[in-house]
XYZ file of C-alpha atoms in Angstrom:
695
model
C 40.971 -174.381 -18.960
C 38.905 -175.643 -21.918
C 37.437 -179.091 -22.341
C 39.726 -181.958 -23.315
C 38.678 -185.126 -25.099
C 38.486 -188.463 -23.367
C 41.468 -190.665 -24.117
C 39.789 -193.883 -23.030
C 39.611 -196.883 -25.355
C 36.414 -198.002 -26.988
C 33.884 -199.150 -24.402
C 33.111 -202.892 -24.389
C 29.594 -204.202 -24.431
C 27.816 -203.608 -21.126
C 26.037 -206.370 -19.319
C 22.324 -205.650 -19.001
C 22.456 -205.849 -15.205
C 24.987 -202.990 -15.015
C 23.142 -200.573 -17.294
C 21.273 -197.908 -15.220
C 18.947 -197.298 -18.166
C 17.366 -200.663 -17.366
C 16.847 -199.993 -13.667
C 13.623 -198.986 -11.982
C 13.320 -195.793 -9.941
C 13.188 -197.833 -6.746
C 16.462 -199.573 -7.622
C 18.158 -196.255 -8.319
C 16.726 -194.667 -5.160
C 18.079 -197.540 -3.077
C 21.576 -196.979 -4.494
C 21.720 -193.172 -4.306
C 20.027 -192.663 -0.975
C 22.839 -194.379 0.951
C 25.222 -191.675 -0.342
C 23.208 -188.856 1.248
C 23.841 -187.409 4.703
C 21.290 -185.008 6.213
C 22.991 -181.901 7.561
C 21.919 -178.421 8.630
C 24.861 -176.903 6.726
C 23.803 -175.317 3.455
C 26.136 -173.957 0.778
C 25.033 -170.979 -1.320
C 23.989 -173.188 -4.215
C 21.473 -170.593 -5.412
C 24.246 -168.142 -6.314
C 26.232 -170.947 -7.921
C 23.205 -171.976 -9.968
C 22.629 -168.404 -11.113
C 26.216 -168.106 -12.364
C 26.256 -171.594 -13.925
C 22.925 -171.067 -15.668
C 24.115 -167.724 -17.044
C 27.212 -169.426 -18.477
C 25.257 -172.311 -20.007
C 22.641 -170.021 -21.551
C 25.378 -167.955 -23.197
C 27.362 -171.005 -24.280
C 24.344 -172.795 -25.752
C 23.340 -169.588 -27.532
C 26.808 -169.443 -29.133
C 26.580 -173.130 -30.010
C 23.232 -172.499 -31.705
C 24.816 -169.872 -33.953
C 27.485 -172.409 -34.908
C 24.964 -175.181 -35.554
C 22.808 -173.112 -37.892
C 25.626 -170.770 -39.054
C 23.600 -167.598 -38.561
C 26.390 -165.373 -37.345
C 23.846 -163.594 -35.175
C 25.550 -162.097 -32.092
C 24.470 -163.428 -28.734
C 22.458 -160.984 -26.647
C 23.632 -159.883 -23.223
C 22.338 -162.039 -20.376
C 22.364 -160.155 -17.105
C 23.929 -161.883 -14.129
C 21.448 -162.598 -11.327
C 24.034 -162.116 -8.579
C 27.074 -159.809 -8.409
C 30.167 -161.955 -8.931
C 32.009 -159.998 -6.248
C 29.647 -161.316 -3.562
C 30.075 -164.951 -4.488
C 33.025 -167.283 -3.855
C 32.613 -170.379 -6.084
C 34.192 -173.733 -5.131
C 36.633 -173.613 -8.043
C 38.874 -176.541 -7.065
C 35.917 -178.825 -6.392
C 34.418 -177.918 -9.757
C 37.703 -178.581 -11.589
C 38.140 -181.910 -9.833
C 34.615 -183.080 -10.737
C 35.005 -181.841 -14.321
C 38.270 -183.753 -14.673
C 36.695 -186.871 -13.165
C 33.848 -186.734 -15.682
C 36.133 -186.056 -18.664
C 38.270 -189.059 -17.847
C 35.352 -191.425 -17.538
C 35.382 -194.052 -20.314
C 32.382 -194.435 -22.590
C 29.699 -196.833 -21.456
C 26.624 -196.640 -19.248
C 28.167 -198.605 -16.383
C 31.239 -196.317 -16.319
C 28.988 -193.254 -16.244
C 27.064 -194.795 -13.351
C 30.254 -195.503 -11.375
C 31.452 -191.918 -11.808
C 28.013 -190.549 -10.863
C 28.039 -192.617 -7.659
C 31.561 -191.419 -6.857
C 30.485 -187.800 -7.293
C 27.403 -188.361 -5.115
C 29.655 -189.773 -2.399
C 31.865 -186.669 -2.573
C 28.807 -184.407 -2.296
C 26.987 -186.438 0.350
C 26.601 -183.510 2.774
C 25.020 -181.234 0.151
C 21.291 -180.881 -0.365
C 19.858 -182.794 -3.309
C 19.547 -179.709 -5.469
C 23.065 -178.674 -4.367
C 24.519 -181.917 -5.733
C 22.932 -181.348 -9.144
C 23.945 -177.675 -9.235
C 27.623 -178.344 -8.462
C 27.850 -180.979 -11.200
C 26.077 -178.630 -13.631
C 28.522 -175.865 -12.669
C 31.449 -178.210 -13.394
C 30.027 -178.722 -16.881
C 29.469 -174.962 -17.254
C 33.094 -174.252 -16.349
C 34.439 -176.346 -19.239
C 31.610 -175.878 -21.727
C 31.569 -172.139 -21.185
C 35.338 -171.826 -21.639
C 35.213 -173.770 -24.890
C 32.417 -171.778 -26.534
C 33.843 -168.528 -25.243
C 36.823 -169.255 -27.515
C 34.490 -169.679 -30.489
C 33.776 -165.948 -30.481
C 37.305 -164.646 -29.800
C 37.927 -161.400 -31.750
C 40.527 -161.463 -34.540
C 42.840 -159.087 -32.710
C 42.942 -161.215 -29.521
C 46.158 -163.170 -30.263
C 46.141 -165.050 -26.960
C 42.522 -166.010 -27.455
C 43.100 -167.109 -31.018
C 46.001 -169.314 -29.895
C 43.888 -170.861 -27.137
C 41.110 -171.499 -29.629
C 43.545 -173.204 -31.977
C 45.005 -175.478 -29.293
C 41.476 -176.422 -28.171
C 40.603 -177.250 -31.812
C 37.616 -174.927 -31.769
C 37.702 -174.600 -35.554
C 36.815 -178.303 -35.941
C 33.222 -177.835 -34.709
C 32.477 -175.874 -37.911
C 32.618 -179.266 -39.702
C 30.259 -181.015 -37.244
C 27.221 -178.751 -37.095
C 24.711 -181.587 -36.536
C 26.811 -183.005 -33.692
C 26.944 -179.518 -32.155
C 23.134 -179.236 -32.404
C 22.549 -182.682 -30.824
C 25.078 -182.105 -28.078
C 23.775 -178.605 -27.358
C 20.229 -179.972 -27.044
C 21.385 -182.348 -24.321
C 23.090 -179.495 -22.423
C 19.922 -177.408 -22.607
C 17.890 -180.300 -21.206
C 20.367 -180.674 -18.357
C 19.816 -177.019 -17.441
C 16.039 -177.473 -17.583
C 16.210 -180.553 -15.345
C 18.311 -178.784 -12.729
C 16.067 -175.710 -12.886
C 13.040 -177.905 -12.110
C 14.886 -179.611 -9.246
C 15.945 -176.295 -7.679
C 12.463 -174.817 -8.054
C 10.837 -177.813 -6.365
C 13.408 -177.672 -3.554
C 12.630 -173.964 -3.057
C 8.910 -174.684 -2.836
C 9.556 -177.406 -0.280
C 11.344 -174.944 2.026
C 8.542 -172.328 2.075
C 6.675 -173.965 4.916
C 3.796 -175.537 3.010
C 2.287 -178.622 4.566
C 2.980 -181.399 2.079
C -0.440 -182.852 2.927
C -1.925 -179.748 1.312
C 0.353 -180.002 -1.749
C 0.399 -183.700 -2.703
C 2.201 -183.030 -5.996
C 5.073 -181.444 -4.070
C 5.170 -184.383 -1.687
C 5.341 -186.726 -4.683
C 8.091 -184.620 -6.251
C 10.165 -184.674 -3.068
C 10.097 -188.465 -3.228
C 11.309 -188.350 -6.841
C 13.986 -185.655 -6.439
C 16.854 -188.065 -5.466
C 16.219 -190.134 -8.601
C 15.976 -186.992 -10.749
C 19.266 -185.730 -9.295
C 20.914 -189.058 -10.153
C 19.776 -188.837 -13.773
C 20.935 -185.220 -14.013
C 24.394 -186.166 -12.720
C 24.865 -189.363 -14.739
C 23.679 -187.571 -17.889
C 26.164 -184.767 -17.201
C 28.897 -187.392 -16.955
C 27.832 -188.841 -20.336
C 27.697 -185.333 -21.788
C 31.213 -184.411 -20.655
C 32.907 -187.712 -21.516
C 31.438 -187.542 -25.020
C 32.997 -184.247 -25.917
C 34.938 -186.121 -28.581
C 31.567 -186.545 -30.322
C 31.351 -182.751 -30.514
C 34.820 -182.640 -32.109
C 33.951 -185.369 -34.575
C 36.301 -187.944 -33.073
C 33.498 -190.417 -32.322
C 30.013 -191.098 -33.597
C 28.444 -192.561 -30.456
C 25.060 -190.939 -30.984
C 23.272 -193.944 -29.500
C 24.497 -193.501 -25.922
C 23.875 -189.741 -25.972
C 20.408 -190.227 -27.455
C 19.474 -192.842 -24.832
C 20.390 -190.579 -21.946
C 18.755 -187.606 -23.644
C 15.518 -189.593 -23.955
C 15.698 -190.703 -20.315
C 16.368 -187.153 -19.157
C 13.429 -185.904 -21.215
C 11.144 -188.349 -19.398
C 12.515 -187.185 -16.033
C 11.954 -183.543 -17.038
C 8.396 -184.344 -18.078
C 7.600 -185.741 -14.609
C 9.366 -182.863 -12.867
C 7.492 -180.283 -14.903
C 4.173 -181.991 -14.283
C 4.737 -182.022 -10.531
C 6.041 -178.463 -10.627
C 2.987 -177.270 -12.535
C 0.591 -179.066 -10.193
C 2.499 -177.854 -7.145
C 2.444 -174.232 -8.314
C -1.243 -174.498 -9.083
C -2.028 -175.984 -5.677
C 0.178 -173.482 -3.870
C -1.466 -170.659 -5.792
C -4.847 -172.014 -4.732
C -3.651 -172.303 -1.126
C -2.338 -168.747 -1.015
C -5.529 -167.501 -2.605
C -7.518 -169.470 -0.008
C -5.468 -168.038 2.862
C -5.964 -164.529 1.490
C -9.705 -165.080 1.212
C -9.842 -166.713 4.642
C -8.089 -163.735 6.216
C -10.578 -161.361 4.610
C -13.475 -163.486 5.844
C -12.107 -163.685 9.392
C -11.155 -159.998 9.611
C -13.790 -158.361 7.410
C -14.362 -154.658 6.936
C -17.032 -154.498 4.226
C -19.792 -156.848 3.071
C -19.120 -156.451 -0.671
C -15.498 -157.551 -0.255
C -16.590 -160.606 1.732
C -19.104 -161.590 -0.956
C -16.351 -161.280 -3.555
C -14.007 -163.642 -1.702
C -16.809 -166.152 -1.137
C -18.052 -166.244 -4.706
C -15.913 -164.664 -7.406
C -12.537 -165.467 -8.961
C -9.789 -162.846 -8.927
C -10.116 -162.063 -12.610
C -13.737 -160.963 -12.133
C -13.291 -157.260 -11.431
C -16.905 -156.089 -11.736
C -19.107 -158.866 -10.319
C -22.843 -158.902 -10.976
C -25.817 -160.762 -9.517
C -29.266 -161.462 -10.883
C -32.077 -159.338 -9.409
C -35.116 -161.612 -9.210
C -37.484 -158.651 -8.881
C -36.407 -156.700 -11.968
C -35.029 -159.730 -13.867
C -31.880 -157.724 -14.585
C -28.210 -158.170 -13.754
C -27.081 -155.655 -11.144
C -23.731 -154.798 -9.630
C -22.662 -156.250 -6.303
C -22.793 -152.690 -4.939
C -26.474 -153.245 -4.090
C -25.241 -155.033 -0.957
C -22.964 -152.258 0.282
C -23.897 -151.207 3.846
C -26.565 -153.944 3.912
C -27.185 -157.033 6.003
C -27.200 -160.154 3.830
C -29.004 -163.456 4.325
C -26.921 -165.893 2.262
C -29.107 -168.747 1.096
C -26.544 -171.465 0.281
C -27.895 -174.699 -1.188
C -27.763 -177.234 -3.969
C -30.465 -177.491 -6.623
C -32.338 -180.539 -5.347
C -35.381 -180.494 -3.060
C -35.168 -176.881 -1.909
C -38.652 -175.649 -2.717
C -39.664 -175.771 0.968
C -36.756 -173.475 1.743
C -37.707 -171.229 -1.184
C -41.258 -170.908 0.178
C -39.832 -170.174 3.609
C -37.616 -167.418 2.254
C -40.554 -166.050 0.268
C -42.349 -165.440 3.574
C -39.211 -163.740 4.922
C -38.903 -161.654 1.761
C -42.540 -160.579 2.108
C -42.065 -159.859 5.809
C -39.089 -157.604 5.059
C -41.411 -155.440 2.968
C -44.223 -155.260 5.526
C -44.840 -153.100 8.588
C -43.316 -152.439 10.983
C -40.404 -151.098 8.924
C -38.066 -151.050 11.922
C -37.654 -153.696 14.626
C -35.158 -153.753 17.510
C -33.301 -150.814 15.976
C -32.849 -152.509 12.583
C -34.493 -151.335 9.370
C -35.974 -154.154 7.324
C -35.039 -152.420 4.070
C -31.369 -152.895 5.009
C -31.696 -156.693 4.788
C -31.174 -158.463 1.454
C -31.414 -162.134 0.459
C -28.819 -163.683 -1.884
C -29.004 -167.247 -3.198
C -25.646 -168.951 -3.751
C -26.291 -172.261 -5.566
C -23.641 -174.928 -5.001
C -23.090 -177.153 -8.033
C -19.938 -179.251 -8.350
C -20.242 -179.693 -12.086
C -22.669 -177.809 -14.302
C -24.466 -179.644 -17.088
C -27.566 -178.937 -19.167
C -29.926 -180.489 -16.595
C -28.382 -178.460 -13.775
C -28.638 -175.255 -15.790
C -32.295 -175.941 -16.603
C -33.148 -176.619 -12.935
C -31.231 -173.510 -11.898
C -33.188 -171.383 -14.375
C -36.500 -172.794 -13.110
C -35.638 -172.116 -9.480
C -34.384 -168.637 -10.290
C -37.791 -167.728 -11.733
C -39.393 -168.458 -8.339
C -37.119 -166.068 -6.463
C -37.784 -162.326 -6.188
C -34.476 -161.814 -4.354
C -30.896 -161.753 -5.624
C -29.229 -164.791 -7.203
C -25.579 -165.536 -7.979
C -25.282 -166.484 -11.636
C -22.249 -168.597 -12.496
C -21.393 -171.819 -14.311
C -17.879 -172.500 -13.029
C -16.487 -173.676 -9.669
C -17.021 -171.113 -6.906
C -13.780 -169.408 -5.914
C -14.626 -169.590 -2.215
C -16.169 -173.067 -2.121
C -13.630 -174.254 0.464
C -14.475 -171.302 2.713
C -18.167 -172.013 2.273
C -17.687 -175.636 3.246
C -15.191 -175.159 6.063
C -15.757 -171.682 7.515
C -19.506 -171.436 6.897
C -19.939 -175.167 7.590
C -21.906 -176.005 4.444
C -22.469 -179.793 4.410
C -24.586 -180.151 1.256
C -27.729 -179.123 3.157
C -29.272 -175.652 2.816
C -27.993 -173.038 5.266
C -28.649 -169.318 5.773
C -25.634 -167.484 7.242
C -26.366 -163.863 8.146
C -23.691 -161.225 7.500
C -23.706 -157.650 8.758
C -22.665 -154.589 6.679
C -19.048 -155.045 7.810
C -19.095 -158.578 6.408
C -18.936 -160.271 9.798
C -20.941 -163.479 10.209
C -23.456 -162.738 12.981
C -25.289 -166.038 12.584
C -23.716 -169.045 10.897
C -27.081 -170.614 10.144
C -30.412 -168.885 10.689
C -32.302 -171.655 8.861
C -33.747 -173.324 11.964
C -34.850 -170.129 13.688
C -36.449 -168.899 10.458
C -38.283 -172.208 10.082
C -39.498 -171.921 13.679
C -40.208 -168.216 13.967
C -40.424 -166.854 10.430
C -40.119 -163.070 10.189
C -40.514 -162.842 13.975
C -36.859 -163.960 14.120
C -35.768 -160.626 12.597
C -32.959 -159.487 12.652
C -31.927 -163.164 12.794
C -29.213 -163.062 15.471
C -28.690 -166.093 17.742
C -29.799 -163.904 20.638
C -33.127 -163.332 18.879
C -33.650 -167.077 18.776
C -32.834 -167.334 22.486
C -35.296 -164.565 23.365
C -38.059 -166.111 21.273
C -37.402 -169.561 22.707
C -37.497 -168.285 26.289
C -40.369 -165.919 25.586
C -43.031 -168.526 26.393
C -41.239 -170.711 28.919
C -43.453 -169.272 31.659
C -46.597 -170.402 29.805
C -45.436 -173.982 29.345
C -44.176 -174.158 32.919
C -47.612 -173.240 34.293
C -49.478 -175.337 31.727
C -47.433 -178.461 32.552
C -48.163 -177.987 36.247
C -51.874 -178.449 35.645
C -51.637 -180.787 32.633
C -48.385 -182.871 32.734
C -49.374 -185.032 29.752
C -49.046 -181.971 27.501
C -45.269 -182.506 27.621
C -45.498 -185.453 25.203
C -47.410 -183.400 22.635
C -44.894 -180.570 22.845
C -41.918 -182.920 22.381
C -43.442 -184.270 19.167
C -42.953 -180.780 17.642
C -46.395 -180.859 16.033
C -48.789 -177.966 15.581
C -51.057 -177.597 18.593
C -54.046 -175.382 19.293
C -54.651 -174.675 22.980
C -57.883 -172.806 23.579
C -60.046 -171.861 26.502
C -63.014 -169.733 27.517
C -66.384 -169.767 29.181
C -68.448 -170.151 25.988
C -68.945 -173.907 25.600
C -70.599 -173.597 22.181
C -67.630 -171.650 20.814
C -65.267 -174.244 22.282
C -67.166 -177.014 20.524
C -67.248 -175.157 17.205
C -63.523 -174.504 17.351
C -62.832 -178.163 18.138
C -64.864 -179.258 15.109
C -63.123 -176.726 12.842
C -59.661 -177.942 13.919
C -60.657 -181.593 13.530
C -61.827 -180.865 10.008
C -58.569 -179.099 9.174
C -56.284 -181.787 10.573
C -57.947 -184.497 8.466
C -57.805 -182.518 5.227
C -55.798 -183.930 2.319
C -53.794 -180.681 2.026
C -52.546 -181.048 5.590
C -51.422 -184.606 4.853
C -49.629 -183.508 1.693
C -47.868 -180.805 3.669
C -46.656 -183.406 6.213
C -48.215 -181.312 8.962
C -49.606 -182.865 12.138
C -52.194 -180.847 14.065
C -53.259 -181.504 17.655
C -55.699 -179.521 19.792
C -56.346 -179.193 23.499
C -59.538 -177.559 24.855
C -58.168 -176.169 28.088
C -60.278 -177.074 31.118
C -63.134 -178.698 29.209
C -62.591 -182.124 30.733
C -60.914 -180.935 33.943
C -62.542 -177.635 35.037
C -60.689 -177.618 38.364
C -57.302 -176.975 36.716
C -58.434 -173.638 35.237
C -58.315 -171.505 38.432
C -55.007 -173.122 39.427
C -53.510 -172.127 36.093
C -54.695 -168.490 36.260
C -53.555 -168.088 39.866
C -50.061 -169.132 38.747
C -50.093 -166.687 35.815
C -51.340 -163.778 37.983
C -48.730 -164.444 40.654
C -46.041 -164.507 37.994
C -47.270 -161.176 36.629
C -47.414 -159.628 40.116
C -43.775 -160.571 40.707
C -42.622 -159.225 37.346
C -44.372 -155.876 37.510
C -42.634 -155.011 40.758
C -39.177 -155.577 39.307
C -36.955 -152.563 38.680
C -36.056 -153.787 35.198
C -38.733 -154.836 32.778
C -38.857 -158.558 32.092
C -39.020 -159.192 28.289
C -41.795 -161.773 28.756
C -44.198 -159.456 30.587
C -45.926 -158.321 27.370
C -46.941 -161.895 26.506
C -48.238 -162.440 30.050
C -50.305 -159.236 29.796
C -51.716 -160.416 26.458
C -52.843 -163.729 27.945
C -54.370 -162.080 31.038
C -56.320 -159.648 28.849
C -57.516 -162.452 26.563
C -58.726 -164.312 29.631
C -61.450 -161.662 29.948
C -62.400 -161.825 26.259
C -65.549 -163.533 25.062
C -66.019 -166.120 23.757
C -62.429 -167.254 24.475
C -58.758 -167.293 23.508
C -56.581 -169.464 21.242
C -52.869 -170.179 21.208
C -51.247 -171.783 18.136
C -47.857 -173.381 18.690
C -45.434 -175.678 16.906
C -43.935 -177.740 19.646
C -43.047 -175.215 22.318
C -42.670 -172.374 19.816
C -45.750 -170.177 20.111
C -46.855 -168.767 16.759
C -50.038 -166.909 17.632
C -52.073 -165.901 20.690
C -55.322 -164.185 19.796
C -59.038 -163.685 20.398
C -61.338 -166.621 19.854
C -63.762 -165.241 17.234
C -61.289 -164.378 14.428
C -59.322 -167.550 15.186
C -62.480 -169.651 14.781
C -63.349 -167.806 11.579
C -59.840 -168.489 10.207
C -60.083 -172.203 10.983
C -63.633 -172.407 9.594
C -62.538 -170.794 6.304
C -59.806 -173.378 5.693
C -61.227 -174.299 2.284
C -60.625 -170.708 1.181
C -56.924 -170.551 2.099
C -55.945 -174.238 2.074
C -53.762 -173.933 -1.046
C -51.606 -171.404 0.759
C -50.380 -174.186 3.051
C -48.391 -175.661 0.153
C -47.489 -172.303 -1.367
C -46.237 -170.722 1.831
C -43.573 -171.886 4.254
C -45.941 -174.066 6.253
C -49.328 -174.362 7.911
C -48.589 -171.744 10.571
C -47.509 -169.119 8.028
C -50.606 -169.663 5.917
C -52.846 -169.607 9.017
C -51.332 -166.358 10.301
C -51.585 -164.684 6.906
C -55.290 -165.429 6.575
C -55.889 -164.526 10.218
C -54.403 -161.045 9.662
C -56.861 -160.613 6.817
C -59.805 -161.987 8.781
C -59.271 -160.050 12.029
C -60.267 -156.811 10.313
C -63.837 -158.187 10.174
C -64.039 -158.061 13.980
C -64.122 -154.678 15.731
C -61.521 -153.893 18.344
C -62.755 -154.131 21.910
C -61.428 -152.694 25.119
C -58.675 -154.755 26.702
C -59.445 -155.743 30.290
C -57.119 -157.352 32.728
C -58.655 -158.287 36.075
C -56.366 -159.767 38.680
C -58.388 -161.636 41.291
C -55.331 -162.528 43.332
C -53.367 -159.332 42.783
C -52.481 -157.349 45.994
C -54.618 -154.215 45.961
C -52.035 -152.092 47.763
C -49.585 -152.355 44.882
C -50.943 -150.634 41.775
C -48.708 -149.971 38.782
C -49.715 -148.332 35.492
C -49.103 -150.682 32.581
C -49.403 -150.323 28.818
C -52.014 -152.086 26.719
C -50.727 -155.429 25.381
C -52.531 -154.982 22.042
C -49.804 -154.564 19.425
C -51.862 -151.974 17.555
C -52.399 -149.853 20.674
C -49.793 -149.733 23.418
C -51.504 -146.967 25.396
C -51.455 -146.713 29.167
C -54.314 -148.725 30.664
C -56.885 -147.159 32.947
C -56.709 -148.610 36.465
C -60.057 -149.486 38.047
C -59.680 -151.189 41.394
C -57.403 -154.127 40.589
C -58.516 -154.180 36.964
C -56.660 -152.647 34.040
C -58.536 -151.421 31.003
C -57.581 -149.867 27.654
C -59.947 -148.970 24.803
C -57.238 -148.266 22.216
C -58.136 -144.628 21.801
C -61.883 -145.253 21.389
C -64.170 -143.162 23.620
C -66.282 -145.218 26.049
C -68.671 -143.692 28.620
C -67.438 -140.198 27.663
C -63.957 -140.967 28.978
C -61.702 -138.159 27.917
C -58.804 -139.338 25.778
C -55.876 -137.129 24.700
C -55.499 -136.510 20.966
C -52.208 -138.385 20.786
C -53.818 -141.420 22.422
C -50.524 -142.363 24.047
C -51.496 -142.057 27.704
C -54.801 -142.119 29.539
C -55.164 -138.923 31.583
C -57.599 -140.422 34.046
C -56.694 -143.038 36.620
C -59.644 -144.398 38.587
C -59.981 -146.869 41.420
C -63.227 -148.826 41.485
C -64.833 -149.162 44.918
C -64.010 -152.427 46.619
């Protein structure tokens, strides 16, 4: 059945209070929401929409050819669903179409019909209501414009076209164009409504998609305007046939619908964008949590999907290089902003240097397999940020991410890597797994000694000297306060009083130097046993007893090497020195080169500011200075060690490691140097002679 014209009389003037065009969204929502009943039942409105939209697209395409008189045939529009699988609610559609056609002109009449239709469709979803009303329009509108293109030989069709007065629209081309525009907008509005409803059913948390949450609040109002505009469209079919010229009412509703469409499209665009971002985030998160390769993890943390061949800046060669340089490598990710990071840069410089120094392999890891990559975090790049970035980049010999747009994985960096706008150094293995979420503190404390930067390495280093502090606090309890302050502290002892005095003076001179103040370093020193000689034997008895217990254990205790070093240094003249920051021991060495290093502070003082701290600069100069002092035999004499238990042990000197000669209850190693014609094997690994000195 084709559309029929409304037979209603001319609409009287409408009171302003009854015109929906003057109502706010809240007023409309209050009226339409009471017609809605929530139900789990869901009609196949998607199939109905597919069929209705196909009809309207064809019908409006035919109408366009009439409006502009092109005679161009309408292209075939493929149905989205097989008609045989779909059973449309024909009687309901005909009833609603008839109800709309018989609605008199006037905004208040259109509103009353719209409310009646909403009441009839109260158990349908919001998009279902709009789709059924659109389908009712499609049924009549499609039938009418189907008759426009009836072939000449179709006598039944030609008769139907004549009785429906199809030929009249040829005289009203502008009316056809205006009317057809309104129908197209109705289809667009319903398309937006259905798309937003689909998005809302895909399980997204509306807190994560605020635009979708906003749209869901607006959907009932949008559905009302789609329905009431459809009513106006259908009951003004006489305008299409030239029987009325009520352009004003049609134009008003068309303008209102255009505003509704604008809001729907804006929310739809923002929702799609946010959902796209969410899905991209979930994809990246999954790759980060179940990684297989470091390069892929770096891509998801840094680069957008459209970047297919990512590059980084190589600070050593000053060239851009492919991300493949990190394949099968461990990566220290230096993640930071641009402000106040030069201390961290100096710290990483010491790590970078340490990765290129001997030994090349530590704890089964090769240093050459570790790379440093700086990922600068900048919310919004400007000229000042770019200039600061370029300046910092020049100070870095390692790799640098070069970008001037938002990082693709910034949410992962903030949430999964726990970046809180303060520099961090996560460590990733070649499979891309995070083995340490922030190695910054352990690197600050231990420097390159923290290699390969696992949390377990920090634990071992922290516990490595617990035995020393436990024994030291027994004889000097007040030392606890100095350790808690986390300052640098020199603890030194020996039998040479002149050397002790000279070392004290050298440290005092250092601690008062302007460079030390500028570096915010605090240096303390403690001459062990100088003021309380009686505590010295008590301390060494405790250390020797500890060593005696450890050496008899079946499994080697990891701290035994440090205990051996201290016991050997006990025998050294003029004394021994331990440098620590808080409880973290940095250096334990012979007295002479340590005194020389402290005395030469004026030579290396600038390194304190250039390097990653006082301890790093001190150790670097010490390594240079120690070569001026010849290696001596290492002796370890245990006055309280049980003579009936003798175990061979290796030399604690890091440059030696040979088996020590046993003489009575003394251990001795000369590092491969011949003394008193002692015969040493060419390899120097093991002493071939074991002697017991007479008691």
